[in-house]
CSV table of C-alpha atoms in Angstrom, one decimal:
chain,number,residue,atom,x,y,z
A,775,MET,CA,96.2,205.5,193.2
A,776,ARG,CA,99.8,204.7,192.7
A,777,ASN,CA,99.6,201.8,195.2
A,778,VAL,CA,96.7,200.3,193.2
A,779,LYS,CA,98.8,200.4,190.0
A,780,ASN,CA,101.8,198.8,191.8
A,781,ILE,CA,99.6,196.0,193.2
A,782,ALA,CA,98.1,195.4,189.7
A,783,ALA,CA,101.6,195.2,188.2
A,784,ILE,CA,102.7,192.8,190.8
A,785,LEU,CA,99.7,190.5,190.2
A,786,VAL,CA,100.4,190.5,186.4
A,787,LEU,CA,104.0,189.6,187.1
A,788,LEU,CA,103.1,186.8,189.4
A,789,ALA,CA,100.7,185.4,186.8
A,790,LEU,CA,103.4,185.4,184.1
A,791,ILE,CA,105.9,183.7,186.4
A,792,GLY,CA,103.2,181.1,187.3
A,793,GLY,CA,102.6,180.4,183.6
A,794,VAL,CA,106.3,179.9,182.9
A,795,LEU,CA,106.8,177.6,185.8
A,796,TYR,CA,103.7,175.5,184.7
A,797,GLY,CA,105.0,175.1,181.1
A,798,THR,CA,108.5,174.1,182.4
A,799,LEU,CA,107.1,171.4,184.7
A,800,SER,CA,104.9,170.0,182.0
A,801,GLY,CA,107.7,169.8,179.5
A,802,SER,CA,110.0,168.1,182.0
A,803,LYS,CA,107.4,165.3,182.5
A,804,GLU,CA,107.5,164.4,178.8
A,805,ALA,CA,111.3,164.5,178.7
A,806,ASP,CA,111.6,162.2,181.7
A,807,GLY,CA,109.2,159.7,180.2
A,808,THR,CA,106.7,160.1,183.0
A,809,GLN,CA,103.7,159.8,180.7
A,810,PRO,CA,101.3,156.9,181.3
A,811,PRO,CA,103.0,153.6,180.7
A,812,SER,CA,102.3,151.9,177.3
A,813,THR,CA,100.5,148.6,177.1
A,814,SER,CA,102.6,145.4,177.3
A,815,ALA,CA,103.6,143.2,174.3
A,816,THR,CA,100.3,141.3,174.8
A,817,SER,CA,96.9,142.2,176.3
A,818,THR,CA,94.3,140.0,177.9
A,819,SER,CA,90.8,139.3,176.6
A,820,MET,CA,87.7,138.8,178.7
A,821,ASN,CA,88.4,135.1,179.1
A,822,GLY,CA,92.1,135.5,180.0
A,823,GLN,CA,93.5,134.5,176.6
A,824,ALA,CA,96.6,136.5,175.5
A,825,LEU,CA,96.0,138.6,172.5
A,826,PRO,CA,98.8,140.1,170.3
A,827,ASN,CA,99.4,143.7,170.6
A,828,SER,CA,98.3,145.5,167.4
A,829,GLY,CA,101.2,147.9,167.7
A,830,GLU,CA,103.9,145.1,168.0
A,831,LYS,CA,106.3,145.1,165.1
A,832,THR,CA,107.1,142.0,163.2
A,833,THR,CA,110.4,141.3,161.4
A,834,THR,CA,110.7,139.6,158.1
A,835,PRO,CA,113.2,136.7,158.2
A,836,GLN,CA,116.3,137.3,156.2
A,837,VAL,CA,116.6,135.2,153.0
A,838,GLU,CA,120.0,133.5,152.5
A,839,ILE,CA,121.9,134.5,149.4
A,840,GLY,CA,122.8,131.5,147.3
A,841,VAL,CA,122.2,129.6,144.1
A,842,LYS,CA,119.6,127.1,145.3
A,843,GLU,CA,115.9,127.3,144.9
A,844,GLY,CA,114.5,129.5,147.7
A,845,ASN,CA,117.8,131.5,148.0
A,846,LYS,CA,118.2,135.2,147.2
A,847,ALA,CA,120.0,135.3,143.8
A,848,PRO,CA,123.5,136.7,144.1
A,849,ASP,CA,123.7,140.1,142.5
A,850,PHE,CA,126.1,140.9,139.6
A,851,SER,CA,126.7,143.4,136.8
A,852,LEU,CA,128.1,142.6,133.4
A,853,GLU,CA,128.8,144.5,130.2
A,854,THR,CA,126.2,143.7,127.4
A,855,LEU,CA,127.0,142.9,123.8
A,856,ASP,CA,126.0,146.4,122.8
A,857,GLY,CA,128.4,148.1,125.3
A,858,LYS,CA,126.0,148.9,128.2
A,859,THR,CA,126.1,147.6,131.7
A,860,MET,CA,123.3,145.6,133.3
A,861,ARG,CA,122.9,144.7,137.0
A,862,LEU,CA,120.6,141.8,138.0
A,863,SER,CA,119.2,143.8,141.0
A,864,ASP,CA,118.0,146.5,138.6
A,865,LEU,CA,115.4,144.0,137.3
A,866,GLN,CA,113.8,143.5,140.7
A,867,GLY,CA,110.0,143.7,140.1
A,868,LYS,CA,110.3,141.5,137.0
A,869,THR,CA,110.4,137.7,136.6
A,870,VAL,CA,113.9,136.9,135.2
A,871,ILE,CA,115.2,133.8,133.4
A,872,MET,CA,119.0,134.1,133.8
A,873,ASN,CA,120.5,131.7,131.2
A,874,ILE,CA,124.2,130.7,131.1
A,875,TRP,CA,125.2,129.6,127.6
A,876,ALA,CA,127.9,129.5,124.9
A,877,THR,CA,127.8,129.6,121.1
A,878,TRP,CA,129.8,126.3,120.8
A,879,CYS,CA,127.3,124.4,123.0
A,880,PRO,CA,125.0,122.1,121.0
A,881,PRO,CA,122.2,122.0,123.7
A,882,CYS,CA,122.4,125.8,123.9
A,883,ARG,CA,121.9,126.0,120.1
A,884,LYS,CA,118.9,123.7,120.4
A,885,GLU,CA,117.3,125.8,123.1
A,886,ILE,CA,117.8,129.3,121.6
A,887,PRO,CA,115.0,129.2,118.9
A,888,ASP,CA,112.5,128.3,121.7
A,889,MET,CA,113.8,131.1,123.9
A,890,VAL,CA,113.5,133.6,121.0
A,891,ALA,CA,109.9,132.5,120.4
A,892,PHE,CA,109.1,132.6,124.1
A,893,TYR,CA,110.6,136.1,124.5
A,894,GLU,CA,108.4,137.7,121.8
A,895,LYS,CA,105.4,137.4,124.2
A,896,ALA,CA,107.2,137.3,127.5
A,897,GLN,CA,108.8,140.8,127.3
A,898,LYS,CA,105.3,142.2,127.2
A,899,GLU,CA,104.4,140.4,130.5
A,900,ASN,CA,107.1,141.9,132.7
A,901,ILE,CA,109.4,138.9,132.1
A,902,GLU,CA,113.1,139.3,131.1
A,903,ILE,CA,115.7,137.0,129.8
A,904,LEU,CA,119.4,137.6,130.6
A,905,ALA,CA,121.6,135.4,128.4
A,906,VAL,CA,125.0,135.3,130.1
A,907,ASN,CA,127.5,134.2,127.6
A,908,LEU,CA,130.6,132.3,128.7
A,909,THR,CA,132.8,134.8,126.7
A,910,GLU,CA,136.0,133.5,128.2
A,911,THR,CA,135.4,130.2,126.3
A,912,GLU,CA,134.5,131.9,123.0
A,913,SER,CA,137.0,132.5,120.1
A,914,SER,CA,136.1,136.2,120.0
A,915,ILE,CA,133.3,138.7,120.9
A,916,PRO,CA,132.7,139.5,117.1
A,917,ASN,CA,132.0,135.8,116.7
A,918,VAL,CA,129.4,135.9,119.5
A,919,LYS,CA,127.8,139.0,117.9
A,920,ARG,CA,127.5,137.2,114.5
A,921,PHE,CA,125.9,134.2,116.2
A,922,VAL,CA,123.4,136.4,118.2
A,923,GLU,CA,122.4,138.3,115.0
A,924,GLY,CA,122.1,135.0,113.0
A,925,MET,CA,119.9,133.5,115.7
A,926,LYS,CA,117.8,136.7,116.1
A,927,MET,CA,118.4,136.8,119.9
A,928,ASN,CA,116.6,140.0,120.8
A,929,PHE,CA,117.0,139.7,124.6
A,930,PRO,CA,120.0,141.1,126.5
A,931,ILE,CA,123.3,139.3,125.9
A,932,LEU,CA,125.7,139.7,128.8
A,933,LEU,CA,129.4,139.0,128.4
A,934,ASP,CA,131.0,136.9,131.2
A,935,LYS,CA,134.5,137.7,130.1
A,936,LYS,CA,136.2,136.1,133.1
A,937,SER,CA,133.5,133.5,134.0
A,938,ASN,CA,132.9,135.3,137.3
A,939,VAL,CA,129.1,134.8,137.1
A,940,ALA,CA,129.5,131.2,136.0
A,941,HIS,CA,131.6,130.5,139.1
A,942,GLN,CA,129.3,132.6,141.3
A,943,TYR,CA,126.4,130.5,140.2
A,944,GLU,CA,128.4,127.3,140.5
A,945,THR,CA,127.7,126.4,136.9
A,946,THR,CA,128.9,122.9,135.8
A,947,ILE,CA,126.4,122.3,133.0
A,948,ILE,CA,125.3,124.6,130.1
A,949,PRO,CA,122.8,125.7,129.4
A,950,SER,CA,121.8,126.4,133.0
A,951,SER,CA,118.8,128.6,133.8
A,952,PHE,CA,117.9,130.3,137.0
A,953,VAL,CA,114.3,131.4,137.2
A,954,ILE,CA,114.1,134.4,139.6
A,955,ASP,CA,110.9,136.0,140.8
A,956,SER,CA,110.1,139.7,141.2
A,957,ASN,CA,111.6,139.8,144.7
A,958,GLY,CA,114.9,138.4,143.5
A,959,ILE,CA,114.3,134.8,144.9
A,960,ILE,CA,115.4,131.8,142.8
A,961,ARG,CA,112.3,129.7,142.2
A,962,LYS,CA,113.6,127.2,139.8
A,963,VAL,CA,117.0,125.9,138.6
A,964,VAL,CA,116.9,124.1,135.3
A,965,LEU,CA,120.0,122.2,134.0
A,966,GLY,CA,120.0,121.6,130.3
A,967,PRO,CA,117.9,123.0,127.5
A,968,MET,CA,114.3,124.1,127.9
A,969,THR,CA,111.4,124.1,125.4
A,970,LYS,CA,109.1,127.1,125.0
A,971,GLU,CA,106.4,125.2,126.9
A,972,LYS,CA,108.9,124.4,129.8
A,973,MET,CA,109.8,128.1,129.9
A,974,GLN,CA,106.1,129.1,130.2
A,975,GLU,CA,105.7,126.5,133.0
A,976,VAL,CA,108.7,127.6,135.1
A,977,VAL,CA,107.8,131.3,134.8
A,978,LYS,CA,104.2,130.6,135.8
A,979,SER,CA,105.4,128.8,138.9
A,980,ALA,CA,107.7,131.8,139.8
A,981,LYS,CA,104.8,134.3,140.0
């Protein structure tokens, strides 16, 4: 009877050892990469024409950062007239008119009423205006504030105190406007003042 028990115990022990060895060998095959080979980059159809592999990854070409149409708009952050800080990249997802201007500029003064009228509707349509003031050329910030209040400019006024953004965007004429789409790409560069109708046109082309 004792011999029978001993034999049964030995058989159980052998079964356990066999299970452990099988699991170890199976795991080593996966670790060694010995699974069936994956398909190649292309497969072949019935008539021999190469077909793209559905699992093949495609890469999106990198857009160059610059200030020309088709470039990724250079990012920047500036203090606003009301003491906050705004960063251009925070507005990604919106269409942006980035306008560089000054209070002493006659064409800028001519453009502002149209911009104010345009913004009343535009802000409800995921469109933003960033009015980058050439503060370094102004007599004082309080003077800019008085001008903004008098013209009822209800869009963000950014203070370019050292003309860093003006230089970054290679500005030689004011007003200059950069129409930037929801992905941060410059779609239109407009030198000189725009009418309300022109603003509607350039924004439509950027969507």
